């Protein structure tokens, strides 16, 4: 059964675009660079045929970042110096990512070319243009706030990859961050801790995107554990205004998550190496 989308996070009812089909078809997998053999491996890995459908259904639900929870504002000093999202939801890792539950099963470091290979991401009517991808080996340098810095250190973070996106029409801005952690437990703990921690600690804005996430402007975020990885989606209107009836934050969030294709390929690679020879 497809789970319902969560209610609006902004504290008021907003019209969302209709839910799209929640079946992951082969053309989508091919678009992600998976061959026919690799697609079959996804089915073999933990009988994920059903899980894939559920995972995509969840993706649509979690991409509707809003719910009825309105967090308290961070301290005036924190808001004045560091942009952070007004709304956040965290989601633990689905069973689909079991083959990469631990970093030792997926030891090859990530690269910018691998994660941000696509210069343009599209979903519905939204087209995002990539700008300023950056990789940091010292994860503490990509966040502000001691709580988050301590948490990612405890999680064994070895890489942080970030990129900013601007919509083709200039209406929206987004930033995606992918963290390479020790294991699923660490990833799950991090995304859950940010439910409260995002009020006083968050990811640093890339320099090129700083003007697009102004302090005091409205933005929304979500955290997604995927095996030993964590993806942080941060979106907003370029003018900092709250989304209106014509704003499609669902499609905006899904577009940004196109960067996660690299993680799906790693699931296939890890599952392929672990699969018994026929």
PDB file of N, CA, C and O in Angstrom, residues 5-11 14 16 58-71 85-91 173-175 198 202 218-224 231-236 243 248-254 256-257:
ATOM      1  N   UNK A   5       1.206  11.027   1.622  1.00  0.00           N
ATOM      2  CA  UNK A   5       2.192  12.096   1.783  1.00  0.00           C
ATOM      3  C   UNK A   5       1.940  12.805   3.100  1.00  0.00           C
ATOM      4  O   UNK A   5       0.796  12.998   3.517  1.00  0.00           O
ATOM      5  N   UNK A   6       3.021  13.203   3.813  1.00  0.00           N
ATOM      6  CA  UNK A   6       2.843  13.903   5.082  1.00  0.00           C
ATOM      7  C   UNK A   6       2.239  15.263   4.870  1.00  0.00           C
ATOM      8  O   UNK A   6       2.399  15.868   3.808  1.00  0.00           O
ATOM      9  N   UNK A   7       1.502  15.785   5.865  1.00  0.00           N
ATOM     10  CA  UNK A   7       0.898  17.113   5.726  1.00  0.00           C
ATOM     11  C   UNK A   7       1.939  18.201   5.682  1.00  0.00           C
ATOM     12  O   UNK A   7       3.111  17.964   5.920  1.00  0.00           O
ATOM     13  N   UNK A   8       1.492  19.437   5.422  1.00  0.00           N
ATOM     14  CA  UNK A   8       2.417  20.554   5.232  1.00  0.00           C
ATOM     15  C   UNK A   8       3.202  20.881   6.481  1.00  0.00           C
ATOM     16  O   UNK A   8       2.682  20.890   7.573  1.00  0.00           O
ATOM     17  N   UNK A   9       4.526  21.194   6.295  1.00  0.00           N
ATOM     18  CA  UNK A   9       5.405  21.517   7.416  1.00  0.00           C
ATOM     19  C   UNK A   9       5.336  22.986   7.770  1.00  0.00           C
ATOM     20  O   UNK A   9       5.811  23.398   8.804  1.00  0.00           O
ATOM     21  N   UNK A  10       4.836  23.782   6.891  1.00  0.00           N
ATOM     22  CA  UNK A  10       4.889  25.222   7.113  1.00  0.00           C
ATOM     23  C   UNK A  10       3.809  25.700   8.072  1.00  0.00           C
ATOM     24  O   UNK A  10       3.744  26.863   8.405  1.00  0.00           O
ATOM     25  N   UNK A  11       2.968  24.760   8.534  1.00  0.00           N
ATOM     26  CA  UNK A  11       1.962  25.148   9.502  1.00  0.00           C
ATOM     27  C   UNK A  11       0.686  25.634   8.863  1.00  0.00           C
ATOM     28  O   UNK A  11      -0.255  26.026   9.530  1.00  0.00           O
ATOM     29  N   UNK A  14      -1.277  23.888   2.104  1.00  0.00           N
ATOM     30  CA  UNK A  14      -0.860  24.350   0.786  1.00  0.00           C
ATOM     31  C   UNK A  14      -1.217  23.284  -0.240  1.00  0.00           C
ATOM     32  O   UNK A  14      -1.146  22.088   0.037  1.00  0.00           O
ATOM     33  N   UNK A  16      -0.594  20.878  -3.107  1.00  0.00           N
ATOM     34  CA  UNK A  16       0.549  20.166  -3.676  1.00  0.00           C
ATOM     35  C   UNK A  16       0.135  19.563  -5.017  1.00  0.00           C
ATOM     36  O   UNK A  16      -1.040  19.310  -5.290  1.00  0.00           O
ATOM     37  N   UNK A  58       7.891   5.939  -0.888  1.00  0.00           N
ATOM     38  CA  UNK A  58       8.400   6.731   0.239  1.00  0.00           C
ATOM     39  C   UNK A  58       9.070   7.991  -0.263  1.00  0.00           C
ATOM     40  O   UNK A  58       8.936   9.064   0.310  1.00  0.00           O
ATOM     41  N   UNK A  59       9.815   7.859  -1.382  1.00  0.00           N
ATOM     42  CA  UNK A  59      10.517   9.022  -1.928  1.00  0.00           C
ATOM     43  C   UNK A  59       9.542  10.139  -2.250  1.00  0.00           C
ATOM     44  O   UNK A  59       9.810  11.307  -1.989  1.00  0.00           O
ATOM     45  N   UNK A  60       8.370   9.767  -2.813  1.00  0.00           N
ATOM     46  CA  UNK A  60       7.382  10.793  -3.108  1.00  0.00           C
ATOM     47  C   UNK A  60       6.821  11.390  -1.838  1.00  0.00           C
ATOM     48  O   UNK A  60       6.600  12.601  -1.751  1.00  0.00           O
ATOM     49  N   UNK A  61       6.616  10.569  -0.844  1.00  0.00           N
ATOM     50  CA  UNK A  61       6.062  11.068   0.407  1.00  0.00           C
ATOM     51  C   UNK A  61       7.054  11.980   1.115  1.00  0.00           C
ATOM     52  O   UNK A  61       6.704  13.062   1.567  1.00  0.00           O
ATOM     53  N   UNK A  62       8.302  11.529   1.191  1.00  0.00           N
ATOM     54  CA  UNK A  62       9.280  12.312   1.934  1.00  0.00           C
ATOM     55  C   UNK A  62       9.711  13.549   1.176  1.00  0.00           C
ATOM     56  O   UNK A  62      10.204  14.495   1.773  1.00  0.00           O
ATOM     57  N   UNK A  63       9.503  13.518  -0.129  1.00  0.00           N
ATOM     58  CA  UNK A  63       9.855  14.707  -0.894  1.00  0.00           C
ATOM     59  C   UNK A  63       8.867  15.830  -0.645  1.00  0.00           C
ATOM     60  O   UNK A  63       9.168  16.991  -0.876  1.00  0.00           O
ATOM     61  N   UNK A  64       7.655  15.484  -0.206  1.00  0.00           N
ATOM     62  CA  UNK A  64       6.719  16.513   0.231  1.00  0.00           C
ATOM     63  C   UNK A  64       7.149  16.894   1.628  1.00  0.00           C
ATOM     64  O   UNK A  64       6.586  16.467   2.623  1.00  0.00           O
ATOM     65  N   UNK A  65       8.206  17.673   1.704  1.00  0.00           N
ATOM     66  CA  UNK A  65       8.935  17.879   2.940  1.00  0.00           C
ATOM     67  C   UNK A  65       8.050  18.414   4.063  1.00  0.00           C
ATOM     68  O   UNK A  65       8.269  18.146   5.219  1.00  0.00           O
ATOM     69  N   UNK A  66       7.028  19.150   3.699  1.00  0.00           N
ATOM     70  CA  UNK A  66       6.219  19.736   4.739  1.00  0.00           C
ATOM     71  C   UNK A  66       5.471  18.736   5.596  1.00  0.00           C
ATOM     72  O   UNK A  66       5.155  17.649   5.194  1.00  0.00           O
ATOM     73  N   UNK A  67       5.197  19.104   6.834  1.00  0.00           N
ATOM     74  CA  UNK A  67       4.282  18.398   7.705  1.00  0.00           C
ATOM     75  C   UNK A  67       3.686  19.425   8.647  1.00  0.00           C
ATOM     76  O   UNK A  67       3.850  20.619   8.461  1.00  0.00           O
ATOM     77  N   UNK A  68       2.983  18.966   9.659  1.00  0.00           N
ATOM     78  CA  UNK A  68       2.323  19.928  10.531  1.00  0.00           C
ATOM     79  C   UNK A  68       3.189  20.342  11.707  1.00  0.00           C
ATOM     80  O   UNK A  68       2.719  20.995  12.628  1.00  0.00           O
ATOM     81  N   UNK A  69       4.473  19.982  11.691  1.00  0.00           N
ATOM     82  CA  UNK A  69       5.382  20.343  12.776  1.00  0.00           C
ATOM     83  C   UNK A  69       6.121  21.626  12.421  1.00  0.00           C
ATOM     84  O   UNK A  69       6.780  21.713  11.398  1.00  0.00           O
ATOM     85  N   UNK A  70       5.982  22.649  13.241  1.00  0.00           N
ATOM     86  CA  UNK A  70       6.687  23.909  13.036  1.00  0.00           C
ATOM     87  C   UNK A  70       7.720  24.059  14.141  1.00  0.00           C
ATOM     88  O   UNK A  70       7.365  24.290  15.292  1.00  0.00           O
ATOM     89  N   UNK A  71       9.013  23.887  13.825  1.00  0.00           N
ATOM     90  CA  UNK A  71      10.037  23.936  14.862  1.00  0.00           C
ATOM     91  C   UNK A  71      10.221  25.335  15.406  1.00  0.00           C
ATOM     92  O   UNK A  71       9.902  26.327  14.757  1.00  0.00           O
ATOM     93  N   UNK A  85      17.380  25.558   7.596  1.00  0.00           N
ATOM     94  CA  UNK A  85      15.999  25.334   7.154  1.00  0.00           C
ATOM     95  C   UNK A  85      14.977  25.598   8.255  1.00  0.00           C
ATOM     96  O   UNK A  85      15.238  25.355   9.425  1.00  0.00           O
ATOM     97  N   UNK A  86      13.818  26.070   7.853  1.00  0.00           N
ATOM     98  CA  UNK A  86      12.719  26.265   8.791  1.00  0.00           C
ATOM     99  C   UNK A  86      12.009  24.950   9.089  1.00  0.00           C
ATOM    100  O   UNK A  86      11.376  24.822  10.134  1.00  0.00           O
ATOM    101  N   UNK A  87      12.119  24.011   8.182  1.00  0.00           N
ATOM    102  CA  UNK A  87      11.425  22.738   8.325  1.00  0.00           C
ATOM    103  C   UNK A  87      12.354  21.599   7.942  1.00  0.00           C
ATOM    104  O   UNK A  87      13.159  21.727   7.015  1.00  0.00           O
ATOM    105  N   UNK A  88      12.233  20.487   8.662  1.00  0.00           N
ATOM    106  CA  UNK A  88      13.103  19.334   8.393  1.00  0.00           C
ATOM    107  C   UNK A  88      12.375  18.042   8.730  1.00  0.00           C
ATOM    108  O   UNK A  88      11.663  17.964   9.725  1.00  0.00           O
ATOM    109  N   UNK A  89      12.588  17.002   7.886  1.00  0.00           N
ATOM    110  CA  UNK A  89      12.148  15.642   8.188  1.00  0.00           C
ATOM    111  C   UNK A  89      13.300  14.690   7.914  1.00  0.00           C
ATOM    112  O   UNK A  89      14.017  14.841   6.925  1.00  0.00           O
ATOM    113  N   UNK A  90      13.478  13.701   8.789  1.00  0.00           N
ATOM    114  CA  UNK A  90      14.539  12.710   8.612  1.00  0.00           C
ATOM    115  C   UNK A  90      13.961  11.329   8.390  1.00  0.00           C
ATOM    116  O   UNK A  90      12.946  10.966   9.002  1.00  0.00           O
ATOM    117  N   UNK A  91      14.620  10.525   7.524  1.00  0.00           N
ATOM    118  CA  UNK A  91      14.114   9.216   7.152  1.00  0.00           C
ATOM    119  C   UNK A  91      15.238   8.187   7.205  1.00  0.00           C
ATOM    120  O   UNK A  91      16.298   8.380   6.612  1.00  0.00           O
ATOM    121  N   UNK A 173      16.148  27.601  -5.547  1.00  0.00           N
ATOM    122  CA  UNK A 173      17.532  27.272  -5.260  1.00  0.00           C
ATOM    123  C   UNK A 173      17.539  25.998  -4.435  1.00  0.00           C
ATOM    124  O   UNK A 173      16.584  25.704  -3.707  1.00  0.00           O
ATOM    125  N   UNK A 174      18.606  25.226  -4.571  1.00  0.00           N
ATOM    126  CA  UNK A 174      18.717  23.989  -3.807  1.00  0.00           C
ATOM    127  C   UNK A 174      20.185  23.678  -3.545  1.00  0.00           C
ATOM    128  O   UNK A 174      21.073  24.131  -4.285  1.00  0.00           O
ATOM    129  N   UNK A 175      20.417  22.928  -2.494  1.00  0.00           N
ATOM    130  CA  UNK A 175      21.760  22.420  -2.222  1.00  0.00           C
ATOM    131  C   UNK A 175      21.628  20.968  -1.788  1.00  0.00           C
ATOM    132  O   UNK A 175      20.773  20.632  -0.965  1.00  0.00           O
ATOM    133  N   UNK A 198      18.722  20.568  13.785  1.00  0.00           N
ATOM    134  CA  UNK A 198      18.802  21.524  12.677  1.00  0.00           C
ATOM    135  C   UNK A 198      18.458  22.940  13.108  1.00  0.00           C
ATOM    136  O   UNK A 198      18.759  23.904  12.405  1.00  0.00           O
ATOM    137  N   UNK A 202      23.681  23.133  11.224  1.00  0.00           N
ATOM    138  CA  UNK A 202      23.256  22.685   9.890  1.00  0.00           C
ATOM    139  C   UNK A 202      24.456  22.696   8.957  1.00  0.00           C
ATOM    140  O   UNK A 202      25.576  23.030   9.349  1.00  0.00           O
ATOM    141  N   UNK A 218      12.863  31.742   4.009  1.00  0.00           N
ATOM    142  CA  UNK A 218      12.250  30.435   4.254  1.00  0.00           C
ATOM    143  C   UNK A 218      12.912  29.363   3.392  1.00  0.00           C
ATOM    144  O   UNK A 218      13.125  29.549   2.196  1.00  0.00           O
ATOM    145  N   UNK A 219      13.224  28.240   4.017  1.00  0.00           N
ATOM    146  CA  UNK A 219      13.732  27.081   3.266  1.00  0.00           C
ATOM    147  C   UNK A 219      13.319  25.819   3.996  1.00  0.00           C
ATOM    148  O   UNK A 219      12.946  25.846   5.175  1.00  0.00           O
ATOM    149  N   UNK A 220      13.350  24.687   3.293  1.00  0.00           N
ATOM    150  CA  UNK A 220      12.942  23.405   3.854  1.00  0.00           C
ATOM    151  C   UNK A 220      14.006  22.360   3.546  1.00  0.00           C
ATOM    152  O   UNK A 220      14.772  22.502   2.590  1.00  0.00           O
ATOM    153  N   UNK A 221      14.049  21.308   4.358  1.00  0.00           N
ATOM    154  CA  UNK A 221      15.098  20.302   4.180  1.00  0.00           C
ATOM    155  C   UNK A 221      14.601  18.928   4.578  1.00  0.00           C
ATOM    156  O   UNK A 221      13.599  18.779   5.284  1.00  0.00           O
ATOM    157  N   UNK A 222      15.332  17.927   4.121  1.00  0.00           N
ATOM    158  CA  UNK A 222      15.059  16.550   4.515  1.00  0.00           C
ATOM    159  C   UNK A 222      16.360  15.778   4.538  1.00  0.00           C
ATOM    160  O   UNK A 222      17.309  16.109   3.816  1.00  0.00           O
ATOM    161  N   UNK A 223      16.428  14.759   5.399  1.00  0.00           N
ATOM    162  CA  UNK A 223      17.614  13.914   5.501  1.00  0.00           C
ATOM    163  C   UNK A 223      17.247  12.483   5.179  1.00  0.00           C
ATOM    164  O   UNK A 223      16.243  11.960   5.681  1.00  0.00           O
ATOM    165  N   UNK A 224      18.055  11.826   4.327  1.00  0.00           N
ATOM    166  CA  UNK A 224      17.744  10.486   3.850  1.00  0.00           C
ATOM    167  C   UNK A 224      18.929   9.560   4.080  1.00  0.00           C
ATOM    168  O   UNK A 224      19.986   9.722   3.454  1.00  0.00           O
ATOM    169  N   UNK A 231      21.984  11.610   2.637  1.00  0.00           N
ATOM    170  CA  UNK A 231      21.756  12.683   1.688  1.00  0.00           C
ATOM    171  C   UNK A 231      20.916  13.771   2.341  1.00  0.00           C
ATOM    172  O   UNK A 231      19.868  13.478   2.924  1.00  0.00           O
ATOM    173  N   UNK A 232      21.377  15.004   2.281  1.00  0.00           N
ATOM    174  CA  UNK A 232      20.654  16.130   2.852  1.00  0.00           C
ATOM    175  C   UNK A 232      20.175  17.041   1.732  1.00  0.00           C
ATOM    176  O   UNK A 232      20.976  17.597   0.971  1.00  0.00           O
ATOM    177  N   UNK A 233      18.870  17.166   1.618  1.00  0.00           N
ATOM    178  CA  UNK A 233      18.236  18.002   0.601  1.00  0.00           C
ATOM    179  C   UNK A 233      17.813  19.313   1.245  1.00  0.00           C
ATOM    180  O   UNK A 233      17.147  19.319   2.283  1.00  0.00           O
ATOM    181  N   UNK A 234      18.183  20.413   0.621  1.00  0.00           N
ATOM    182  CA  UNK A 234      17.865  21.749   1.155  1.00  0.00           C
ATOM    183  C   UNK A 234      17.326  22.579   0.004  1.00  0.00           C
ATOM    184  O   UNK A 234      18.016  22.788  -1.004  1.00  0.00           O
ATOM    185  N   UNK A 235      16.100  23.040   0.118  1.00  0.00           N
ATOM    186  CA  UNK A 235      15.451  23.728  -0.988  1.00  0.00           C
ATOM    187  C   UNK A 235      14.743  24.999  -0.521  1.00  0.00           C
ATOM    188  O   UNK A 235      14.407  25.149   0.656  1.00  0.00           O
ATOM    189  N   UNK A 236      14.524  25.898  -1.467  1.00  0.00           N
ATOM    190  CA  UNK A 236      13.784  27.112  -1.151  1.00  0.00           C
ATOM    191  C   UNK A 236      13.545  27.932  -2.399  1.00  0.00           C
ATOM    192  O   UNK A 236      14.042  27.610  -3.486  1.00  0.00           O
ATOM    193  N   UNK A 243       6.720  29.121   0.239  1.00  0.00           N
ATOM    194  CA  UNK A 243       6.088  28.604  -0.979  1.00  0.00           C
ATOM    195  C   UNK A 243       4.600  28.912  -1.014  1.00  0.00           C
ATOM    196  O   UNK A 243       3.919  28.880   0.015  1.00  0.00           O
ATOM    197  N   UNK A 248       5.956  24.126  -6.479  1.00  0.00           N
ATOM    198  CA  UNK A 248       5.960  22.668  -6.414  1.00  0.00           C
ATOM    199  C   UNK A 248       7.236  22.189  -5.725  1.00  0.00           C
ATOM    200  O   UNK A 248       8.215  21.817  -6.376  1.00  0.00           O
ATOM    201  N   UNK A 249       7.220  22.177  -4.398  1.00  0.00           N
ATOM    202  CA  UNK A 249       8.395  21.734  -3.654  1.00  0.00           C
ATOM    203  C   UNK A 249       8.581  20.218  -3.723  1.00  0.00           C
ATOM    204  O   UNK A 249       9.677  19.716  -3.460  1.00  0.00           O
ATOM    205  N   UNK A 250       7.525  19.492  -4.048  1.00  0.00           N
ATOM    206  CA  UNK A 250       7.651  18.036  -4.221  1.00  0.00           C
ATOM    207  C   UNK A 250       8.571  17.738  -5.394  1.00  0.00           C
ATOM    208  O   UNK A 250       9.553  16.998  -5.285  1.00  0.00           O
ATOM    209  N   UNK A 251       8.263  18.317  -6.543  1.00  0.00           N
ATOM    210  CA  UNK A 251       9.096  18.100  -7.730  1.00  0.00           C
ATOM    211  C   UNK A 251      10.492  18.673  -7.529  1.00  0.00           C
ATOM    212  O   UNK A 251      11.481  18.098  -7.997  1.00  0.00           O
ATOM    213  N   UNK A 252      10.587  19.785  -6.829  1.00  0.00           N
ATOM    214  CA  UNK A 252      11.889  20.391  -6.565  1.00  0.00           C
ATOM    215  C   UNK A 252      12.775  19.441  -5.763  1.00  0.00           C
ATOM    216  O   UNK A 252      13.947  19.224  -6.088  1.00  0.00           O
ATOM    217  N   UNK A 253      12.218  18.841  -4.727  1.00  0.00           N
ATOM    218  CA  UNK A 253      12.975  17.905  -3.902  1.00  0.00           C
ATOM    219  C   UNK A 253      13.369  16.659  -4.691  1.00  0.00           C
ATOM    220  O   UNK A 253      14.499  16.179  -4.595  1.00  0.00           O
ATOM    221  N   UNK A 254      12.439  16.128  -5.481  1.00  0.00           N
ATOM    222  CA  UNK A 254      12.736  14.941  -6.287  1.00  0.00           C
ATOM    223  C   UNK A 254      13.828  15.225  -7.314  1.00  0.00           C
ATOM    224  O   UNK A 254      14.684  14.374  -7.566  1.00  0.00           O
ATOM    225  N   UNK A 256      16.330  17.371  -7.044  1.00  0.00           N
ATOM    226  CA  UNK A 256      17.620  17.424  -6.361  1.00  0.00           C
ATOM    227  C   UNK A 256      18.130  16.024  -6.055  1.00  0.00           C
ATOM    228  O   UNK A 256      19.331  15.739  -6.158  1.00  0.00           O
ATOM    229  N   UNK A 257      17.232  15.127  -5.713  1.00  0.00           N
ATOM    230  CA  UNK A 257      17.631  13.773  -5.339  1.00  0.00           C
ATOM    231  C   UNK A 257      18.094  12.938  -6.532  1.00  0.00           C
ATOM    232  O   UNK A 257      18.487  11.786  -6.372  1.00  0.00           O
TER     233      UNK A 257
END
